[in-house]
Coordinates of C-alpha atoms in Angstrom, one line a residue:
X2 CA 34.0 106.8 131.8
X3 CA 34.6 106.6 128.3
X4 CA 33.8 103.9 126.2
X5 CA 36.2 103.6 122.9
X6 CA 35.1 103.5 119.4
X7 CA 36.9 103.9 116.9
X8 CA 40.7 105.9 115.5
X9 CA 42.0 108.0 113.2
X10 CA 45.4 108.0 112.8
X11 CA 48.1 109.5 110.4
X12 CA 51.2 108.5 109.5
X13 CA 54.4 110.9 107.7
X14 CA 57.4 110.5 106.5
X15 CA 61.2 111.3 107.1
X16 CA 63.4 112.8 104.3
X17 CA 67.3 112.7 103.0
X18 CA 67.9 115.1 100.7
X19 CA 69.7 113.7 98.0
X20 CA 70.6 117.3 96.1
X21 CA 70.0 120.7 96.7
X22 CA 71.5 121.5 100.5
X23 CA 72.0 124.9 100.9
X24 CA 70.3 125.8 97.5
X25 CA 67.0 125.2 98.2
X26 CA 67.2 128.0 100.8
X27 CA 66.1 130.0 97.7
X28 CA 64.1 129.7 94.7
X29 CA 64.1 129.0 91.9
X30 CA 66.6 126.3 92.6
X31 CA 65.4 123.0 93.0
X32 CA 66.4 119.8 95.4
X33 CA 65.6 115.8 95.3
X34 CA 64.4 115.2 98.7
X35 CA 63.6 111.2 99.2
X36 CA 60.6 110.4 101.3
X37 CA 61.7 107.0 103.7
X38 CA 60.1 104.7 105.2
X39 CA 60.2 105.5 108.9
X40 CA 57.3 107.4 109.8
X41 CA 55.8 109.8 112.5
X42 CA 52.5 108.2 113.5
X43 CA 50.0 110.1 115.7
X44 CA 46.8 108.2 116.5
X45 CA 43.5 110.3 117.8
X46 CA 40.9 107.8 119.8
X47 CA 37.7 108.7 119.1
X48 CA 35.5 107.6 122.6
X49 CA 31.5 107.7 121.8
X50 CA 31.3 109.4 125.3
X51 CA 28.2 112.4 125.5
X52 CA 28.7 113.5 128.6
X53 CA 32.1 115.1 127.6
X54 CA 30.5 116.9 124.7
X55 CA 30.6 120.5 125.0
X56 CA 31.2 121.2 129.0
X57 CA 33.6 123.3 130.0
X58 CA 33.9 121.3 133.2
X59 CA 34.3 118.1 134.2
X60 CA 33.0 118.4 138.0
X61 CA 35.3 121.2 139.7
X62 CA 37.9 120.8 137.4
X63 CA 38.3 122.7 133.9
X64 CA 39.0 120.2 131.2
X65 CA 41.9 120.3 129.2
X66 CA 40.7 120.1 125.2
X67 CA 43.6 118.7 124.0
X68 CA 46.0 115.8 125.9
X69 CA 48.7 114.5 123.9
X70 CA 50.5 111.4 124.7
X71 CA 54.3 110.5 123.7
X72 CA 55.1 107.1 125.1
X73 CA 58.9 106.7 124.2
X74 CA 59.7 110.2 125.4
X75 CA 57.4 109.6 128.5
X76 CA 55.7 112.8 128.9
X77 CA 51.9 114.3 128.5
X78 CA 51.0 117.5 127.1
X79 CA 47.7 119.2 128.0
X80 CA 46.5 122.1 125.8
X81 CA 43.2 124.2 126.5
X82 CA 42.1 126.3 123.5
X83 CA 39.1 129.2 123.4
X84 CA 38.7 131.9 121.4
X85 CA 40.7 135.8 122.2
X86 CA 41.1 138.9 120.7
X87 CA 44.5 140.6 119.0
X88 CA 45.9 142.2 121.8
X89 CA 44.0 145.4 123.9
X90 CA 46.1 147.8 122.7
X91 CA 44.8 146.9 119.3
X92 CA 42.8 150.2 118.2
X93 CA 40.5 147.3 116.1
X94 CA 40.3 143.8 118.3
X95 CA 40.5 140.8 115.9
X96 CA 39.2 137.6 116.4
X97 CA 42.1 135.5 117.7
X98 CA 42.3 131.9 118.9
X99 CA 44.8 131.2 122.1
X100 CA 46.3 128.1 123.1
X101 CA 47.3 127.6 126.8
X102 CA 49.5 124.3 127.7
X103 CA 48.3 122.7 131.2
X104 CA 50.4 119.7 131.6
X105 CA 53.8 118.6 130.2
X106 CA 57.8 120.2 129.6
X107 CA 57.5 122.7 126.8
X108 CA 57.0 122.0 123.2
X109 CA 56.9 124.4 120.6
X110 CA 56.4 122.0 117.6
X111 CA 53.3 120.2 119.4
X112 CA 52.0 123.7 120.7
X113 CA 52.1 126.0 117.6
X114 CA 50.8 122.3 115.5
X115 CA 47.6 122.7 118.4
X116 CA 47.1 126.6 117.8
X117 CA 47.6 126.4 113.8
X118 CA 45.0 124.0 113.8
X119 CA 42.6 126.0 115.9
X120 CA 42.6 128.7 114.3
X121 CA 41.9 126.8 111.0
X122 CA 38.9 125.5 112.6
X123 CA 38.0 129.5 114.0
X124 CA 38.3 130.6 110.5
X125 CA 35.5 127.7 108.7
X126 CA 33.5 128.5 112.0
X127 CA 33.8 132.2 111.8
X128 CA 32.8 131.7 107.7
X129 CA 29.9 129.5 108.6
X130 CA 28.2 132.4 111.0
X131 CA 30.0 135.3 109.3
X132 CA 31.0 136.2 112.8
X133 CA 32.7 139.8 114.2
X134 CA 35.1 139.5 117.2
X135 CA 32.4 141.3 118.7
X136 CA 30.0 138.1 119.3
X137 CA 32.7 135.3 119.3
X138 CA 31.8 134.5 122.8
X139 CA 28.4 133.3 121.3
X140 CA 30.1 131.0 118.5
X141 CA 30.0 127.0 118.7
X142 CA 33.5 125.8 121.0
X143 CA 36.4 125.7 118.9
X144 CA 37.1 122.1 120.3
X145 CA 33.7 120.2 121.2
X146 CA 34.6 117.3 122.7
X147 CA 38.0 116.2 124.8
X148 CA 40.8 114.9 122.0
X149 CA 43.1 112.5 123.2
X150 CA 46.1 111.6 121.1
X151 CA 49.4 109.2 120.6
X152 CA 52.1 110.0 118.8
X153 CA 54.6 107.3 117.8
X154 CA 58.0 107.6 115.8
X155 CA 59.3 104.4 114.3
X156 CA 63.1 103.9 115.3
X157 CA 65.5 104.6 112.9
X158 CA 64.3 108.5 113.7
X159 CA 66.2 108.4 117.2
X160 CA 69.8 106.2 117.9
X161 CA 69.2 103.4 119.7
X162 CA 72.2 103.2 120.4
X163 CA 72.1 103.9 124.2
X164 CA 69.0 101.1 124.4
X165 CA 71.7 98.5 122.5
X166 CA 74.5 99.2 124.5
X167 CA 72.4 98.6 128.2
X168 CA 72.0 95.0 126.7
X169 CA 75.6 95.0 126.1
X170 CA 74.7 94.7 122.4
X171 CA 76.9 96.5 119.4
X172 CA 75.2 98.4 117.2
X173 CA 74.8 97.0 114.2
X174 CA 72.1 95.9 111.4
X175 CA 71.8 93.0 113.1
X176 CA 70.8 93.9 116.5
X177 CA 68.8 97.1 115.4
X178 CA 66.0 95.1 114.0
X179 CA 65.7 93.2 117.1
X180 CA 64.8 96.5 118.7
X181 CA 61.0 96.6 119.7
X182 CA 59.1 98.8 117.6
X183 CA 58.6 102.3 119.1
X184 CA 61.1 101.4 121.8
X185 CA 61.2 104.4 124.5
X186 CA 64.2 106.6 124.1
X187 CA 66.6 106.5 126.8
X188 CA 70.2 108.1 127.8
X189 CA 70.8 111.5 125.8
X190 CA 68.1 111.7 122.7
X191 CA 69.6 112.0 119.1
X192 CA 68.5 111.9 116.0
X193 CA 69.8 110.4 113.3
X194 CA 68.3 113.4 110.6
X195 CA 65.5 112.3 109.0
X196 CA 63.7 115.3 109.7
X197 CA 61.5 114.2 112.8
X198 CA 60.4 117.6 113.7
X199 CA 58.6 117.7 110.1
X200 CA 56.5 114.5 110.2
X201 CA 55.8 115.0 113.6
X202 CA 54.0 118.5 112.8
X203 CA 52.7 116.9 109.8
X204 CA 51.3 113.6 111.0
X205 CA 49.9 115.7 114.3
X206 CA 48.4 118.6 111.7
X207 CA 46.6 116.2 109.7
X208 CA 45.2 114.2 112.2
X209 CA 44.0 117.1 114.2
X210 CA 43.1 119.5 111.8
X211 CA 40.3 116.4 109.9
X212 CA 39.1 115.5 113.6
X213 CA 38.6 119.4 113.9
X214 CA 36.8 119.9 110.9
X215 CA 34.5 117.1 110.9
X216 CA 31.7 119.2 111.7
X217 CA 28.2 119.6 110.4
X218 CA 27.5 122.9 111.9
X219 CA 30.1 124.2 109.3
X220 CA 29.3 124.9 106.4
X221 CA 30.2 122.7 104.3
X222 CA 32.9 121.0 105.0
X223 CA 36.2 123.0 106.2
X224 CA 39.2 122.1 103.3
X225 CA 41.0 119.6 104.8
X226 CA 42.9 119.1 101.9
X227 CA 47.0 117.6 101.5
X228 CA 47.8 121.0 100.0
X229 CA 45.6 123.2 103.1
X230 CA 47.3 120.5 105.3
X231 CA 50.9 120.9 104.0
X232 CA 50.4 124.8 104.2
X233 CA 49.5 124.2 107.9
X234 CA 51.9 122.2 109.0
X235 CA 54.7 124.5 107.0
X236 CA 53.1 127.4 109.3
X237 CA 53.7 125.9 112.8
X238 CA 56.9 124.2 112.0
X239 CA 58.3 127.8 111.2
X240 CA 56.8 129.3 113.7
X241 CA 57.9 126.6 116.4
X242 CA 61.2 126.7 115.0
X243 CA 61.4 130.7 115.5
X244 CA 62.8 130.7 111.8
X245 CA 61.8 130.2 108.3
X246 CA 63.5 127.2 106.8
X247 CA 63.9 126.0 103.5
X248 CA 60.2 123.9 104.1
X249 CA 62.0 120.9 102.0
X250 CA 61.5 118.6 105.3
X251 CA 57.9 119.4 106.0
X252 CA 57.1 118.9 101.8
X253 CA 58.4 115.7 101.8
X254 CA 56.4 115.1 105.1
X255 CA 53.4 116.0 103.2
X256 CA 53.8 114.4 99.7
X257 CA 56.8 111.7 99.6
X258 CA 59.7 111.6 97.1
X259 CA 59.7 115.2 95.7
X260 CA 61.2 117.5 93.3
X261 CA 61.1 120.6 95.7
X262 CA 61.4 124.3 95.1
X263 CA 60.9 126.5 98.2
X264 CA 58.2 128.6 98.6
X265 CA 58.5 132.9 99.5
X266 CA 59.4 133.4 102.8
X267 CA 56.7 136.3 102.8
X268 CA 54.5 133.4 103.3
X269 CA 55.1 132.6 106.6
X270 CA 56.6 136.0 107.7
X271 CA 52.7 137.5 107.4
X272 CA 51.9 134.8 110.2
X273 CA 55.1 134.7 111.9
X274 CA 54.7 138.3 112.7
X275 CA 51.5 138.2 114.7
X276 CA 52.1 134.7 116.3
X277 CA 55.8 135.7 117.4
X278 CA 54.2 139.1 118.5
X279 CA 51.5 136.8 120.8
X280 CA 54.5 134.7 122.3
X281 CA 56.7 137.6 124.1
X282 CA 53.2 138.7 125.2
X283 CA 52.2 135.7 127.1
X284 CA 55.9 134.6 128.2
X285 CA 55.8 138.4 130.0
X286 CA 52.5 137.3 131.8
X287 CA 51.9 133.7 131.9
X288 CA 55.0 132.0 131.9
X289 CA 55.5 131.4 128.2
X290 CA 52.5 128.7 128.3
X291 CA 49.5 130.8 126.3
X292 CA 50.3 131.8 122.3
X293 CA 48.0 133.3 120.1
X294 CA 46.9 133.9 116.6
X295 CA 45.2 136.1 114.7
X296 CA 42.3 134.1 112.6
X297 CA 42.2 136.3 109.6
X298 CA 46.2 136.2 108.7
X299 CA 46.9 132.8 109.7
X300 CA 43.7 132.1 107.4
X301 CA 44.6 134.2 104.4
X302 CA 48.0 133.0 103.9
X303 CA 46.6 129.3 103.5
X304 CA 44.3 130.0 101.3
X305 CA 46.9 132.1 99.4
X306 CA 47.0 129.9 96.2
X307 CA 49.2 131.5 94.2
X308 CA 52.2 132.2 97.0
X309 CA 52.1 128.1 97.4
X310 CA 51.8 127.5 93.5
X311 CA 56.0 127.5 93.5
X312 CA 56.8 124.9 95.7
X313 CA 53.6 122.5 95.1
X314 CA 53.6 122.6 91.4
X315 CA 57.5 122.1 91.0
X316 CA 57.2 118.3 91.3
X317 CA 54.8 118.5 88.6
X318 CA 56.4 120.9 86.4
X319 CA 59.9 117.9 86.6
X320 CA 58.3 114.3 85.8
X321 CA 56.2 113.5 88.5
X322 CA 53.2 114.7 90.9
X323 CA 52.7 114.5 94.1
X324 CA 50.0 112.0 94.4
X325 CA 47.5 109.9 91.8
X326 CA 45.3 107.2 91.5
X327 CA 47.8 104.6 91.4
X328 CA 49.9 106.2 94.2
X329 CA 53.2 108.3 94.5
X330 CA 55.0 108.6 91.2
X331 CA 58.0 110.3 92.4
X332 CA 60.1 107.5 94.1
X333 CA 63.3 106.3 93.1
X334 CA 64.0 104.1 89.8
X335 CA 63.3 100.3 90.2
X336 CA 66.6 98.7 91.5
X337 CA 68.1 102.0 92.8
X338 CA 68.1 102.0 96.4
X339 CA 69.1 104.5 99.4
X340 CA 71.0 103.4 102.1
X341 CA 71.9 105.4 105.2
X342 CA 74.0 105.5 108.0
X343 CA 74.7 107.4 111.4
X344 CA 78.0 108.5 112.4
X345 CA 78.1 108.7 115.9
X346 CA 80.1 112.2 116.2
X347 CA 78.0 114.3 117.8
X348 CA 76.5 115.5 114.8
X349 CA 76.6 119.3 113.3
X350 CA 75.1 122.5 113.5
X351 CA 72.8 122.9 110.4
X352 CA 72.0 126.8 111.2
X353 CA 75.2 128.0 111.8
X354 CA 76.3 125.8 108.6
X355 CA 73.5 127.9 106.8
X356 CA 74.8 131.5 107.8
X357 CA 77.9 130.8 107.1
X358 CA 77.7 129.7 103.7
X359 CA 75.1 132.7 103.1
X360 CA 77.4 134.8 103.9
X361 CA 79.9 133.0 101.5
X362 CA 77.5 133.4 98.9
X363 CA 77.2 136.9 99.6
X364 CA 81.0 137.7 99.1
X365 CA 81.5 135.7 96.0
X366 CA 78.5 137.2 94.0
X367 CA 79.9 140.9 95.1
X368 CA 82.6 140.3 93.5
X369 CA 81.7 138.7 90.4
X370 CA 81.3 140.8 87.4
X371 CA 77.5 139.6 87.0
X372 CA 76.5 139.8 90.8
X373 CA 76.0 136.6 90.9
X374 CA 78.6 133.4 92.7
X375 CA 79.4 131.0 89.8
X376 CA 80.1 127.8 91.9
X377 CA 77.1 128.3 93.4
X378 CA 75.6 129.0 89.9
X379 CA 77.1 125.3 89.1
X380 CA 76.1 123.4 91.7
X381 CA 71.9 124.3 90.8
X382 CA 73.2 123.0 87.0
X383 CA 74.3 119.5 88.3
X384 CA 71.2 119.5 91.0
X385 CA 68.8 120.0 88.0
X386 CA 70.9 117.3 85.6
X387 CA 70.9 114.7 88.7
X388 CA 67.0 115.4 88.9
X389 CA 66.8 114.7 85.3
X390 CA 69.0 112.0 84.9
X391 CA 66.8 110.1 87.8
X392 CA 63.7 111.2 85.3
X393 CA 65.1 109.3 82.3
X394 CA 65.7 105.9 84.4
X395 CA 62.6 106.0 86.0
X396 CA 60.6 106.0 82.3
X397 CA 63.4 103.9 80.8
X398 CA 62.1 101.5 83.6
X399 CA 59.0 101.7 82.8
X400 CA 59.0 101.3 79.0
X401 CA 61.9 99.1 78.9
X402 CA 61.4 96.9 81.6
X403 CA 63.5 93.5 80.3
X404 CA 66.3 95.7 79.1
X405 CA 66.6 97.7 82.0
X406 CA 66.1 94.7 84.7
X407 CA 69.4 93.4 82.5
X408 CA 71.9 96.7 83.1
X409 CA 70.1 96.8 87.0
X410 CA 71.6 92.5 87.0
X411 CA 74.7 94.2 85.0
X412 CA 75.7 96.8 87.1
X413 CA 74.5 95.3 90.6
X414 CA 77.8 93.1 90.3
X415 CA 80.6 95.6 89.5
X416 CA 82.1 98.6 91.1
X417 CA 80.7 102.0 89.8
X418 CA 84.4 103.2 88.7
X419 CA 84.5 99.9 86.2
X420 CA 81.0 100.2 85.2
X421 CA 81.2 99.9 80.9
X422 CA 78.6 98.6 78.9
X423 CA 78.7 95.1 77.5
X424 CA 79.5 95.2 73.7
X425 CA 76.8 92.6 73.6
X426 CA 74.1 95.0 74.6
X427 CA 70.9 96.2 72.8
X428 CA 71.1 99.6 71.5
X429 CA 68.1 99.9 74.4
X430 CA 70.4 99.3 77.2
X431 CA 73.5 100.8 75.6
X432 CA 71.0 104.0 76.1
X433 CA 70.3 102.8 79.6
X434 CA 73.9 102.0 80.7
X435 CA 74.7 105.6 79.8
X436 CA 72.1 107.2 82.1
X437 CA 73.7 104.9 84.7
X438 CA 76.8 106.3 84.4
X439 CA 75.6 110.1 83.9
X440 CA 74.1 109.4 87.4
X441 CA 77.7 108.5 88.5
X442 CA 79.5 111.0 86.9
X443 CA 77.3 114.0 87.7
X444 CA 76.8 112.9 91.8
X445 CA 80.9 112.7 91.8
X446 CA 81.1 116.6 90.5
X447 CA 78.1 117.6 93.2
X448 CA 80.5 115.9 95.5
X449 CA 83.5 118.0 94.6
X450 CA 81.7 121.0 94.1
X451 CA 80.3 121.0 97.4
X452 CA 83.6 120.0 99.1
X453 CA 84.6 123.2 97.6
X454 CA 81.8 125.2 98.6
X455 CA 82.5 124.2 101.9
X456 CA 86.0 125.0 101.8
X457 CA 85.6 128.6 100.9
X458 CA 82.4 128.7 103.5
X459 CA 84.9 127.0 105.9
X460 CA 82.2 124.9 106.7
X461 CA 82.6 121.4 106.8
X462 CA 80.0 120.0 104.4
X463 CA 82.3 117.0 103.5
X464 CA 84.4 116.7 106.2
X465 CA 87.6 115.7 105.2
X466 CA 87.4 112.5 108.1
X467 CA 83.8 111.3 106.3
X468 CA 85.8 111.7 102.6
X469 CA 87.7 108.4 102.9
X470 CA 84.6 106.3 104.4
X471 CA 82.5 107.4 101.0
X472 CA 85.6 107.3 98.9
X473 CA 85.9 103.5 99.9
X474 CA 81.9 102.8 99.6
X475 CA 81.5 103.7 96.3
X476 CA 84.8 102.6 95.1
X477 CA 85.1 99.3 97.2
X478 CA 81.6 97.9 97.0
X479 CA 79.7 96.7 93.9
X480 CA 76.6 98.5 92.5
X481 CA 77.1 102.0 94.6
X482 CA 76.1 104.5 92.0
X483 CA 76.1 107.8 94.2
X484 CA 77.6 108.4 97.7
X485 CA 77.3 111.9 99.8
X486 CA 76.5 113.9 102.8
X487 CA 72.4 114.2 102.5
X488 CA 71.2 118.1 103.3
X489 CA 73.2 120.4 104.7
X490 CA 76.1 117.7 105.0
X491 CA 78.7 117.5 108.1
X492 CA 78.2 114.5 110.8
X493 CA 75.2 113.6 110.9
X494 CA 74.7 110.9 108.1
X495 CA 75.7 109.8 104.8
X496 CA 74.6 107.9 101.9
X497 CA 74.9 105.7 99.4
X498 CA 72.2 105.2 96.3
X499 CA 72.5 101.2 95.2
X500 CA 71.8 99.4 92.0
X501 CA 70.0 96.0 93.4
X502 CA 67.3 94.1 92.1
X503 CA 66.0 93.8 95.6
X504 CA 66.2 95.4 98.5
X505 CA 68.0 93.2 100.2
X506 CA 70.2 91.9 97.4
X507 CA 73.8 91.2 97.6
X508 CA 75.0 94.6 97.2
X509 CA 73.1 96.3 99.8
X510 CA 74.6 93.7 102.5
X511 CA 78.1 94.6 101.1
X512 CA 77.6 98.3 101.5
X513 CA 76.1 97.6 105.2
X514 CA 78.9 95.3 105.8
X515 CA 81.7 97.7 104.6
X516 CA 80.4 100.7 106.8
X517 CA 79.5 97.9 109.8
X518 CA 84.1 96.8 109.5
X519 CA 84.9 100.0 109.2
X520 CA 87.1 101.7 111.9
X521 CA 88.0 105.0 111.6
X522 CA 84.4 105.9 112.5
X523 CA 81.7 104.9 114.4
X524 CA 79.3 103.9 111.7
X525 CA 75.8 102.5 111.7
X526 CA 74.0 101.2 109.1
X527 CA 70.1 102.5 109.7
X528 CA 67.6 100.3 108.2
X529 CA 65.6 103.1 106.7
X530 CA 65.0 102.8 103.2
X531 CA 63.5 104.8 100.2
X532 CA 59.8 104.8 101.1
X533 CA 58.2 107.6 98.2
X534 CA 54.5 107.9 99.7
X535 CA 53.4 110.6 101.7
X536 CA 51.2 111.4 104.3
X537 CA 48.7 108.9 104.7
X538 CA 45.6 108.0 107.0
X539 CA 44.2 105.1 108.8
X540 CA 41.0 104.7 109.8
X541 CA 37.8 102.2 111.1
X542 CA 34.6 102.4 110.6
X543 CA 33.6 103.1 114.0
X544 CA 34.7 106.1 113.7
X545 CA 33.3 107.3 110.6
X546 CA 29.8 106.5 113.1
X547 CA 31.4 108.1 116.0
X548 CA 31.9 111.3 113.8
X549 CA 28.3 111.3 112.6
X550 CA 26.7 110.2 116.2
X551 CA 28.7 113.7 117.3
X552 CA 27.2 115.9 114.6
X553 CA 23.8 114.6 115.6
X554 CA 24.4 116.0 119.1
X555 CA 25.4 119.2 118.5

């Protein structure tokens, strides 16, 4: 029986993606992805329990290395992992790490996290003895002791609308934060687009990946760094996903409010190759439940610095970075605030969105005289203006504080359309008023630019039954500055960015009670707001002494 004592848990968060859908598909362009804060939290109990330490078997029974809990989904997931070879055909074997899944419905974002993971772990053991795959069998276990995990999404990342309708409740603002936190999921599961699949590969990554790597018999101590934990978790969220996405989801996951530009799809198609290449293999002989990776590739294409520099230097390189002393830099001005709702529509397809306006992309640059598609050419102008614009308000914030607090008070009170500044003003906040409006005026041409993007794609990034519902926010309520269809657009969600002086100020209930009245839709008012931090961990102390009470046993 174990005894617990002590955690470690890590937290990530969900995204919107303010500009940059579609665009950020390819590089150089940039996007303004806004970390929230609802979070993915995955919690790994540490028990103080010897007798599970390094045995194989617990009585007849193999153990399973890895169990994996999900309360509000209801299921367990089981994973054993052991070292392998490439496959036999393989005129050279390669040391490999396998993952096989025991227990639980399938899940390809909590399998390929559990494999990516290993095999991080293989590679600092595999450095520490300078090991061939001919003597792996005599190497340390790549998972000592049993892990036993929790992962927990707070609710805005699932409607709860089924849950509020069995209480014969409406779903509204109201009656959402009356919902117990991490309330199970019932009825048909959907999300609301806040990129769960990304901060739950990132929150599980980092929490197994440190547990994995706390070590002694290493040498040194395996990097277990945001950037080597960002690079994993970007790894087995492609690889789950069977694709390679634009990676903006997984970033923000990683490092909050972000400036993003996309790294090479190379990257991930070095690893992709060999993992995929493991998958058909096992599904042809064990059911699709064992998946393996080769150590050196999956290991070489983390550590490849200068692939990554792109994307993890970009929010850098645009006023911010991704993490100091004094915490995240990159969130949104003081007094602007995000607001989000769900329609409930049944949502869109954001692949088949993607293909199609590729292939839009495509026609228009073939027959442009420069090869390349002008709208699209415009739309990564006013992207890289809106990121800029954001830029000046967040250091006229900070150097002007008094004058700017007066425009936020100003402009809080009054429709965007009739914003002007007060003749009264300070030069100061005459200078500050106009990066208000610029903010205005340059998120209404994204708007129609990308309604016209989507027109030619004949995708419906805008569509035309969401234009009046943001047509009336922004030109019905005080203070909205920007309204939109975050990412890739259609049904899923829109927004609305909000001049307040607090978050809950009298603007930001009129917005949530203009979309609650409305009836042409079924809209819902989430409570998620701008969060800007990024991964983060929790931990006790007990377990700092359960870590070292392990390394002393081995």
């Amino acid at each position: 029986m174990t005894s617990p004592c002590g955690y470690l848990s890590a937290s990530a968060p969900g995204k919107v993606l303010l500009c940059g859908g579609y665009l950020v598909t390819e590089a150089p362009n940039l996007g303004l992805s806004v970390g929230v804060d609802a979070r993915f939290h995955t919690r790994l109990q540490i028990d103080d329990d010897e007798s599970s330490s390094g045995n194989d078997q617990q009585g007849d029974k193999v153990r399973d290395d890895i169990v994996i809990y999900s309360p509000q989904f209801g299921s367990v997931f089981a994973y054993r992992v052991a070292w392998s070879t490439s496959e036999a055909r393989d005129p050279s074997p390669k040391p490999a790490v396998s993952v096989s899944q025991t227990q639980g419905p399938a899940s390809p974002f909590l399998h390929h996290a559990v494999l990516a993971c290993a095999a991080w772990k293989a590679d600092a053991i595999m450095w520490t003895h300078n090991a061939s795959v001919t003597d792996a069998q005599h190497l340390p276990k790549l998972v000592s002791r049993p892990l036993r995990l929790t992962l927990l999404a707070d609710n805005d990342f699932y409607s709860q609308r089924a849950y509020l309708e069995r209480l014969g409740l409406p779903v509204t603002p109201a009656n959402l934060r009356q919902v117990p936190p991490h309330q199970p999921l019932e009825g048909k599961i959907s999300k609301t687009g806040l990129g769960s699949s990304a901060a739950l590969t990132m929150s599980l990554v980092a929490c197994l990946a440190t547990a994995l790597c706390r070590d002694a018999s290493l040498r040194g101590t395996a990097d277990v760094s945001q950037n080597v934990l960002h690079r994993i978790a970007q790894i087995a969220h492609c690889v789950a996903q069977g694709k390679i996405g634009s990676g903006f989801d997984v970033f923000t996951a990683c490092y909050g409010t972000c400036v993003y530009r996309r790294f090479p799809s190379s990257l991930i198609e070095r690893v992709m190759n060999v993992v995929t290449a493991a998958t058909a293999a096992a599904a042809t002989g064990n059911g699709g439940e064992t998946i393996r990776v080769e150590v050196g590739p999956f290991a070489a294409v983390v550590r490849d610095q200068g692939g990554w520099a792109a994307a993890e230097r970009a929010t850098a390189s645009h006023g911010g970075s991704t993490e100091t002393s004094e915490g995240p830099r990159d969130r949104m001005p003081r007094g602007l605030h995000v607001m989000l709702a769900d329609i409930y529509a049944g949502g869109s397809s954001t692949p088949g969105m993607t293909a199609k306006i590729t292939e839009w992309k495509k026609r228009t640059a073939a027959a442009s005289s420069d090869g390349k598609a002008p709208l699209w050419q415009t739309i990564a102008g006013l992207n890289e203006r809106f990121i800029a614009t954001l830029a000046h308000l967040r250091s006229a914030a900070k150097e002007y504080p008094t004058e700017y607090d007066g425009v936020i008070a100003t402009l809080a009170d009054v429709p965007s359309r009739d914003w002007v500044a007060s003749a009264a003003c300070s030069p100061l906040q005459r200078g500050i008023f106009e990066h208000f409006f610029s903010l205005r005026d340059i998120s209404a041409s994204l708007r129609r630019k990308m309604r016209q993007m989507g027109e030619e794609a004949a995708v419906e990034v805008e569509p035309a039954s969401v234009t009046p519902l943001l047509d009336g926010t922004i030109d019905g309520a005080p203070g909205v500055a920007c309204v939109g269809c975050p990412g890739a657009g259609g049904y899923d969600a829109v927004y609305a960015l909000v001049v307040s002086s607090s978050p809950t100020g009298p603007s930001i209930a009129r917005v949530e009670d203009f979309w609650v009245r409305y009836a042409a839709l079924q809209v819902c008012p989430l409570l998620v707001r701008e969060g800007g931090a990024g991964l983060q961990f929790n931990h006790d102390a007990a377990a700092d002494r359960a870590a070292d009470s392990s390394k002393r046993t081995r």
